[in-house]
Short mmCIF file of C-alpha atoms and ligand atoms in Angstrom, two decimals:
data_model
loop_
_atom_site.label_atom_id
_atom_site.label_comp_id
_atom_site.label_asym_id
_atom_site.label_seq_id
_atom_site.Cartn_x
_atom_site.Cartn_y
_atom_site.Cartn_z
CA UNK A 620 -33.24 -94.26 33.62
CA UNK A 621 -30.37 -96.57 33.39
CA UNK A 622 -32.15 -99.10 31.27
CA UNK A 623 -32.25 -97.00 28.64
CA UNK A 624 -28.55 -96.88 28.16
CA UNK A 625 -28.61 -100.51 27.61
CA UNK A 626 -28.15 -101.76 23.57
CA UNK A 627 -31.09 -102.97 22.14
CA UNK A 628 -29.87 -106.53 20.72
CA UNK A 629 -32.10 -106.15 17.78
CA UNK A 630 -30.59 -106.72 14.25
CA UNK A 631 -31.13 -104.07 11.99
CA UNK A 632 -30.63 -103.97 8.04
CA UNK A 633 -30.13 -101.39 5.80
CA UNK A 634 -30.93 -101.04 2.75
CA UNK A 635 -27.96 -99.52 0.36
CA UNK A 636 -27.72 -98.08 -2.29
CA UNK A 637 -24.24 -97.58 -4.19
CA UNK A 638 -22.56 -94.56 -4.91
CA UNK A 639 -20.76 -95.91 -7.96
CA UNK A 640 -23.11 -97.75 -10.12
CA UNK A 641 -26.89 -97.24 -7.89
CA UNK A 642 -27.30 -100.84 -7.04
CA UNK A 643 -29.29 -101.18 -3.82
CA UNK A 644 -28.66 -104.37 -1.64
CA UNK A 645 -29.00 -105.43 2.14
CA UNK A 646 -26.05 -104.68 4.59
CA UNK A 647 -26.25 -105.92 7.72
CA UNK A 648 -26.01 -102.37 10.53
CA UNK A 649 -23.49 -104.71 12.72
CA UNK A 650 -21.29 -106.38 9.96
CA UNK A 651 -18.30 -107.78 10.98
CA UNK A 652 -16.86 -107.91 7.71
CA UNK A 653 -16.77 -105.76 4.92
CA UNK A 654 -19.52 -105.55 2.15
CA UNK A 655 -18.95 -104.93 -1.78
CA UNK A 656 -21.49 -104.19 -4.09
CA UNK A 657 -22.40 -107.21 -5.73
CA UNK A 658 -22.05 -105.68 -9.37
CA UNK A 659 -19.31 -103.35 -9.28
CA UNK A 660 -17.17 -104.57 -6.22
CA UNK A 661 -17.57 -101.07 -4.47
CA UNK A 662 -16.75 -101.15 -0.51
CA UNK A 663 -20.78 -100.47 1.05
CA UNK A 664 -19.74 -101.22 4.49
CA UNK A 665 -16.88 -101.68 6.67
CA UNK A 666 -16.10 -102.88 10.15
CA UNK A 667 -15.96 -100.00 12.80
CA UNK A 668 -16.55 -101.71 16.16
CA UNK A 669 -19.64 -103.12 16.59
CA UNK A 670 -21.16 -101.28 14.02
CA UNK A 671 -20.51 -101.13 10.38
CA UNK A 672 -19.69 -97.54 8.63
CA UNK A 673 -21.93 -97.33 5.96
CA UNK A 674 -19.82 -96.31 2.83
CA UNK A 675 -22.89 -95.86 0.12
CA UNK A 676 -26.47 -94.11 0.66
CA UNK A 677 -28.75 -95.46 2.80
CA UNK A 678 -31.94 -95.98 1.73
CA UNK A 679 -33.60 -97.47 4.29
CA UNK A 680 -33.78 -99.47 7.97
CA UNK A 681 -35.40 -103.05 8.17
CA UNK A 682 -35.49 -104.46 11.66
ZN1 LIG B 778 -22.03 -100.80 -7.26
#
């Protein structure tokens, strides 16, 4: 059915964990921007249009 193809426009969040030093935080699945780690500056997310590439482990979805 061709409502299905149709985005949701629900935000989701992740939660993170980093590769580098295991701090988990909250990234944003549609960041526009890119997302450190707030203790050891590590890239978590990037911008890849529309939604963000996950650089670090996710843990988790919270819509
Ligand atoms: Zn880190």
């Amino acid at each position: 059915m061709r409502w299905e193809l149709i985005p949701k426009p629900r935000s989701i969040f992740l939660r993170v964990k980093c590769l580098k030093c295991a701090n988990e935080q909250i990234v944003f699945e549609r960041s526009s921007s890119y997302v450190k780690c707030t203790v050891c500056d590590e890239l978590l997310a990037q911008p890849a249009g529309g939604k963000a590439k996950i650089r670090g482990e996710v843990l988790q979805s919270l819509s």
